[in-house]
Amino acid sequence: MRMNFWTIAMAVSLAGSLCAADAPPADFDSAVKPVLSKTCAMCHNEKLSSGGLNVKLLLSPDSIATYRDGWETILDKLRAGEMPPKGIPRPPEPQMQALIHYVEGEFEKADRNIKPDPGHVTARRLNRSEYSNTIHDLLDVDFRAERDFPTDDSGYGFDNIADVLTISPVLMERYLDAAETIASRAMGADPLPKKPLEVQYHAKDKSIRRVDLGVIEASHRVEWDGDYIIRFGMPGERAADAKPVTLAFWIDGALVKTMPVETKPSKLVYFDPYSEAEVRMYLPSGDHVFRAGFIDDDFVKTLSEKDAYNKKKNKFLDSITFVGPFPSDVERASRKKILICDPKSGQACVDRILTALAHRAYRRPATRAEVASLAKFVALARSRGETTEQGVQLAIEAMLVTPQFLFRIERDPNPTDALDVHRISDIELASRLSYFLWSSMPDSELQGLAEAGKLHDPAVLDAQVKRMMADRRAAAFAANFAGQWLEIRNLDVVKPDPDKFPEWGPELRDAMKTETRLFFEYVLRENRPLSDFIDAKYTFLNARLAKFYGIPNVTGPDFRRVELTTGQRGGLLSQASVLTVSSYPTRTSVVLRGKYVLNNILGSEIPPPPPDVPALDESAVGTLMSLRQQMEKHRADPMCASCHNKMDPLGFGLENYNAIGKWRTEDGKFPVDSSGTLPNGKSFKTPDEMRALLMTGLPQFSRCLTEKMLTYALGRGLHPYDRAAVNAINRDLAASGYRFQSLIFDIVHSAPFQMGRADAPAPARVAGAAGRVPAPRGAS
Amino acid sequence: MITKKSLPRRTFLRGMGTAVALPFLDAMTPAFAATTRAKPPVRMAFVYVPNGIIMDGWNPDYEGTLGALPRILKPLEPYRQDITLFGNLTHNTGRALLDGAGDHGRCCASYLTGVQPRKTVIDIKAGVSFDQIVANQVGKQTRFPSLELGMEDARQAGDCDSGYSCAYTNNLAWKSETQPLPPVLDPRALFERLFGNGMALTPAARARENLYRRSILDFVTDDTRKLETGLGPTDRRKLDEYLSSIREIERQIERAEKDNAQIDPHMEKPYGIPADFAEHFKLMADMMTVAFQADLTRVITFLVTHEGTSRPYREIDIPDGHHPLTHHRNQPDLIEKVTQINSYHVRQFAAWIAKMRSIPEGDGTLLDNCMIVYGAGLSDGNRHLHEDLPTLIAGRGGSHFKSGRRIVYRKETPMCNLYLAMMDRMGVHVEHFGDSTGRLDTLDLT
Amino acid sequence: MQFPAAAKPPVGVVFDSGMARIDDVLALAMLHGFDGKDQARIAAVSISSGDLRAAQFCDVVNHFYASATTGPAAMFMHFTPIGLADAKPGAKPAAESAMFAKAAEGAAIKNFNDTADPATLIRNALTAQYDQNAAVVLSGPATDLARLLDMYGAKDWIVRKVRLLCLTETGMQADAAAAAKVLADWPTPAVTVGREIGEALPFPGGSIARDFAYASDHPIAEAYRASQAMPYDAPSWAMAAMLYAVHPGDGYFKVSGSAQRGSLVFDREQKERIIKAYIEMASAKPVPRKPRRPPEDKDKDKKNEKKDEKKPDAAK
């Protein structure tokens, strides 16, 4: 709802800023009234008040202020050409334009007199990925909160929204247990077993899963951080002239190792041909999914399911064995990080250690009192005859459950006065930056600049943002922002029907994820224009995905940039990941996809159908009648038409892609017809043409993306008072040619990002410059 | 999986936090063995299934003593004398009441709270759920005031239902009107919560653990107090949430220290979340059984899957999503599929009931002393109806009431009237709850 | 985005009656007429006697007026239950009035539990009305409304939702205690329809043959014929109450007395107009229904705040 009203708000002011000036000096009675009372009043009158609108209330100039939200909706519909609807005589275009310009102008005037309100960000609990990343950057300990903590609730489509991140007793228990585990792991207090253990997952006892022809998977809990030997058992052999294959090894979907493997008979003579490959590597403790498989193995595809596991006809994987742990130096890094001096040397050192730790854990210098109370834990341990190290470990455990660590709390110099709009401290700014771009704590450089009071200096700030975007930690931005904006995270939740889509499998799923991730990261890193998201002529593929897309000459498991030469693919809306999460398990849905495009690309939300409106019978599609016939039938009902005219065409434009994003020209026994006409009358015949049309809506897309990214960056929903800031960002963005990095810089420069106010209802605000950040206190 | 014996992990320094003291004993010593004279307490559980139920397959065409049961309830037929079936119970607060679409979000959030939830994705607000009102009182006597279980992970992105926060569909129990209690989904996590990580702890080690946990809790408590000064209302609300969770844990430790019940769950520690639905359900059911049997808790809510879930059921060859199917527009083939999903759920539930009644307790069975409600927040999922909600109770609430019957009430009879009656059985006396208009009276014996 | 001020639907009417007089039946018909013409919405229909036949009749009437609705809307057509007072144990079962002889067959209501407790039904109906956008029409004993007043939290809903109670003097005394309670405790303005009004404005029996002929088995017409030997005119207490409740501002009646407690004043000038309205509404043809979606509220949060203050949630 708000978002929607948002888009409109900006449409208005943005357009306003451009046209209001040159618009002829019109007045309400000549520019607005006639259209309202002649055209609109036919339906939007007291009796019908269609859509809950009765124009009687709008016949006075001041209604533009009193019913701003409503007026914005109206403008939106007029501009989009949705109103007046077919069948109602449309007033001459100049008259419509005059009306639009006039109202836009009025909004402009109004907005010029709004003093910026940066809003207040509630104390924000670290969510699961922020917790994991922070632990990693703080202590070099790999901890997977995603596995151990309950799911964070999300609002506005993101799971970092302060207001919905609650703490339950269950979560608190988890925090305590996690703190204990992490502290002991960080101190290397986990004793390894005296001799290594062996755990085997084998086809014969069904403890491995065959996820794909020649690909096996096992879920295994690694109990200790340490080195392990991982063995792959491969019975059988192929023909004497068989080519070697590449054995690939994945951990939790990430490819970690590939090695060549011979498949032709070994010269050795035995009845039961069998060979092994092995790797030795460090494994972080926790539940992991391990997968091994032959990749680009053409031979196996020539075999029947039965022969594929016939030792005489094929060589294949049937077991994974873990041997370990062996002592590893990897883990000890954390000890070095913590023990900056020898704790046995006395209290001074203990204090130094705790001061340094608390400083980083709390993301601000720790007070003497704080250190003192942490030091009590060392004393407590010592009093019970334990070592100082154990004491430090206990102190860390305590540190990790303090609100200072678990929450990001910003302080207002004037907690009771919501009018006291102020710049947030450099230290708070540093955390906002790092959790925005890294989903983690600031590193020492960023923290250092903040504590030196330099960070708010525009040059310094921009340099940091640039550095951070280039840093590997920025991967968290793609994973968390893009993953939620584009709903890619749901790839792990959706369950396409394996019978209808035999190609679907973990490998393909991960390839889809990787494509979108790499694509997003590329657009960010190379500062490409936002238009690339809509219609880039390139993407990132490996052999598996290229084959799925029917794109030749891409070999091997590794992803690389691939130019797109046909109209079949281009931009996000042609990526299998997006097309899969916007489908049902068994079939595509023009409604779901239309809604997806509207919500995530065009940023206009569709009201949900009332419960008593019959849903479209999409299940009959492809069998009883074509999807289009179905939809026509559906839209014949005016009840449905109002929204579906908006959604469906966008969905149809993607009908050439099946429910897992594979190109198709037929659906069931009917040819795919992917043409459509948007409410504004513009029409297209192919996905490519639709993308071209969407390109003309670039400003709308950039507004949509701005809203979503600002929401994510602030960890709160947008409010009317954010209007000025969002407008400013968009003007700048347009001026920059819609470069992606400019968007990030603009957000960082924006008032809501750099400023704050006390947590109290925002009072009416007096005149002042909109959206600009005033000079910082004490800075020239 | 073949594992060679290993040393126990981290032989010291394992927080007992909430864990039940182990090592395992060979002989099970439930808190209320058939031999003990103590009157077993009454426990209650809620098993919630989403997207409504095909009512033709649920409602018998008769009232009174239960005989042959309709198709969806068939799996429960052998245990029908332990079951009470209710007709016409209604949740008016699940209806639109001017809030427009979003029945899935609403019916789940109002199910145990009896309050119409605020339509928002941000400042969520419903009410204290009645299981928590019970937990606040009877919970003092058990290690866990209540347990919240679930089987489906929350959607990771996108919106949940028509402008209703996902919090409304991800949770069943509400500790306060703004704080839902997230269910535990992973059998392993639940196991560790109930029984510890399977590790022996010497009394000394345990004492040490408690001492340290307590000192940490004390430390963060007054730390937070200091922090709170100079913060605005919403910030402070967050920290208060934090503090109340801390206090909850402190209570758990106290309770853990008091009773030294040593419990052998008689099951292997689960690995994680099984892919197979029935397997997952069974693991959760087994642990609920032990939790009741050993009196670890007396209140459980179990959110089987989420309202609006599109989970397919390949286990029974149904590849389509559950929710899309329920909008069947009266098409026989779709209705058939939904019916199969409904009865599949009941089959899992029946297996649990069978187990509960196989365990002797006092002079009856464990089931006798429970009230296990199986129900949904919608009746007709196609039209999103909130009346005649499919509702049954397994067990006799401590031989409090006569089961084996179907009782049909007046239309519009508030579900909350049933809750009041149940609270009575739990020994929690409340005059009004949610939109109750009185208490269901015809439950009692005779 | 909506304009709540403008989006308020027509008044929601709660009709509680004894269904003992043909007058009640005609008032019910009027209510359906208003609903079909979007001048009112049926919020709840309840019966203050234990007469199951009467409930079955109301059910049949519901289906009669729904009969014109086809297509998707029909599939999703869904009826609010009929309220029927609980025949107290001991009390002799209410006489099943002859008017509804034919009703029993064809009614979805088969037994007592297919009906709702009137007080609960009305309470729930009120929760779904816009603030100050509901009217209650009472004809016959005030038993149900008295119970409603006693129901926990119900008064809050009445104050918030109901703008007017319109009740008929006649028939009220059947339950004197309840009558006294309602007249004393009802928290909103209330207007009484005196005996003389109903008698001064008889519904012309001739209209039955003329205006109800469009349906061969018009349940209203059947009831009319069954209730008394034809031809006869029917006094119109309930109808007057219904008309005023829906159109208080349209000058059909004047009101004397205080703002809180008034009574209708018969105005000879208006007689023709009133009778005309009676006939037009009571004999209105069934019209196809569109499923209705409540307008989204512009400032939902404000609205909820209000709700939170006034709504009795959670346990006490």
Short mmCIF file of N, CA and C in Angstrom, two decimals, chain A residues 1 5 49 51-54 57-58 66-67 69-70 73 608 610-612 614 637 639, chain C residues 1-8 38 72-73 75-76 290-293 295-296 298 301:
data_model
loop_
_atom_site.label_atom_id
_atom_site.label_comp_id
_atom_site.label_asym_id
_atom_site.label_seq_id
_atom_site.Cartn_x
_atom_site.Cartn_y
_atom_site.Cartn_z
N MET A 1 0.85 -1.20 0.00
CA MET A 1 0.00 0.00 0.00
C MET A 1 0.88 1.24 0.00
N PHE A 5 1.67 3.96 -2.97
CA PHE A 5 1.36 5.37 -2.85
C PHE A 5 2.64 6.16 -3.04
N SER A 49 -19.86 5.49 -6.26
CA SER A 49 -18.51 5.72 -5.72
C SER A 49 -17.61 4.52 -6.04
N GLY A 51 -14.63 2.19 -6.87
CA GLY A 51 -13.29 2.20 -6.28
C GLY A 51 -13.28 3.06 -5.03
N GLY A 52 -14.45 3.28 -4.44
CA GLY A 52 -14.51 4.06 -3.21
C GLY A 52 -14.25 5.53 -3.43
N LEU A 53 -14.36 5.97 -4.69
CA LEU A 53 -14.08 7.38 -4.98
C LEU A 53 -15.35 8.12 -5.36
N ASN A 54 -15.56 9.25 -4.71
CA ASN A 54 -16.67 10.12 -5.06
C ASN A 54 -16.10 11.51 -5.32
N LEU A 57 -16.10 15.19 -3.52
CA LEU A 57 -15.19 15.71 -2.49
C LEU A 57 -14.00 16.47 -3.08
N LEU A 58 -13.83 16.36 -4.40
CA LEU A 58 -12.59 16.87 -4.99
C LEU A 58 -12.82 18.13 -5.79
N THR A 66 -5.90 18.18 0.95
CA THR A 66 -6.60 17.33 1.92
C THR A 66 -6.59 15.87 1.49
N TYR A 67 -6.76 15.63 0.18
CA TYR A 67 -6.81 14.24 -0.30
C TYR A 67 -5.61 13.91 -1.16
N ASP A 69 -3.19 11.75 -1.08
CA ASP A 69 -3.00 10.35 -1.47
C ASP A 69 -3.93 9.98 -2.62
N GLY A 70 -5.20 10.34 -2.43
CA GLY A 70 -6.17 10.00 -3.45
C GLY A 70 -5.84 10.66 -4.77
N THR A 73 -3.21 8.82 -6.59
CA THR A 73 -3.75 7.65 -7.27
C THR A 73 -4.38 8.06 -8.59
N PRO A 608 -5.03 -7.22 -3.67
CA PRO A 608 -5.36 -8.64 -3.79
C PRO A 608 -6.84 -8.80 -4.10
N PRO A 610 -10.64 -9.83 -3.75
CA PRO A 610 -11.47 -10.12 -2.59
C PRO A 610 -11.76 -11.61 -2.55
N PRO A 611 -11.97 -12.16 -1.36
CA PRO A 611 -12.12 -13.62 -1.25
C PRO A 611 -13.25 -14.16 -2.11
N ASP A 612 -14.25 -13.31 -2.39
CA ASP A 612 -15.39 -13.87 -3.12
C ASP A 612 -15.24 -13.67 -4.63
N PRO A 614 -13.80 -15.37 -7.84
CA PRO A 614 -13.27 -16.68 -8.18
C PRO A 614 -11.88 -16.55 -8.79
N ASP A 637 -15.26 -10.63 -16.90
CA ASP A 637 -15.90 -10.19 -15.67
C ASP A 637 -15.27 -8.87 -15.21
N MET A 639 -15.36 -7.34 -12.66
CA MET A 639 -14.83 -7.44 -11.30
C MET A 639 -13.33 -7.72 -11.36
N MET C 1 -6.02 3.09 -3.05
CA MET C 1 -6.17 4.33 -2.30
C MET C 1 -7.62 4.77 -2.35
N GLN C 2 -8.22 5.04 -1.22
CA GLN C 2 -9.65 5.29 -1.19
C GLN C 2 -9.97 6.56 -0.44
N PHE C 3 -11.21 6.94 -0.51
CA PHE C 3 -11.68 8.09 0.24
C PHE C 3 -12.70 7.59 1.24
N PRO C 4 -12.29 7.21 2.43
CA PRO C 4 -13.22 6.57 3.37
C PRO C 4 -14.50 7.37 3.52
N ALA C 5 -14.33 8.68 3.61
CA ALA C 5 -15.52 9.50 3.81
C ALA C 5 -16.55 9.19 2.74
N ALA C 6 -16.06 9.10 1.51
CA ALA C 6 -17.00 8.93 0.40
C ALA C 6 -17.38 7.46 0.22
N ALA C 7 -16.57 6.58 0.79
CA ALA C 7 -16.72 5.19 0.43
C ALA C 7 -17.68 4.44 1.33
N LYS C 8 -18.16 5.09 2.37
CA LYS C 8 -19.08 4.40 3.27
C LYS C 8 -20.24 3.80 2.49
N ASP C 38 -29.30 -0.90 -3.26
CA ASP C 38 -28.11 -0.27 -2.67
C ASP C 38 -28.46 0.89 -1.76
N PRO C 72 -20.15 -16.33 -11.44
CA PRO C 72 -19.22 -16.48 -10.31
C PRO C 72 -19.83 -16.00 -9.00
N ALA C 73 -20.49 -14.86 -9.08
CA ALA C 73 -21.05 -14.30 -7.84
C ALA C 73 -21.95 -15.33 -7.15
N MET C 75 -21.68 -18.59 -7.27
CA MET C 75 -20.89 -19.65 -6.64
C MET C 75 -20.40 -19.20 -5.28
N PHE C 76 -20.16 -17.90 -5.18
CA PHE C 76 -19.60 -17.40 -3.93
C PHE C 76 -20.65 -16.76 -3.03
N LYS C 290 -23.51 -8.32 -6.87
CA LYS C 290 -22.06 -8.39 -7.08
C LYS C 290 -21.44 -8.67 -5.73
N PRO C 291 -20.40 -9.53 -5.72
CA PRO C 291 -19.68 -9.68 -4.45
C PRO C 291 -19.21 -8.29 -4.02
N ARG C 292 -19.25 -8.03 -2.74
CA ARG C 292 -18.86 -6.70 -2.28
C ARG C 292 -17.51 -6.75 -1.61
N ARG C 293 -16.67 -5.80 -1.94
CA ARG C 293 -15.39 -5.71 -1.22
C ARG C 293 -15.39 -4.43 -0.43
N PRO C 295 -14.20 -1.08 1.03
CA PRO C 295 -13.16 -0.17 0.57
C PRO C 295 -11.96 -0.25 1.51
N GLU C 296 -10.76 -0.20 0.93
CA GLU C 296 -9.56 -0.12 1.78
C GLU C 296 -9.61 1.20 2.54
N LYS C 298 -8.00 4.51 4.09
CA LYS C 298 -6.83 5.32 3.76
C LYS C 298 -5.85 5.32 4.92
N ASP C 301 -4.13 2.70 10.10
CA ASP C 301 -3.56 2.65 11.46
C ASP C 301 -4.44 3.43 12.42
#
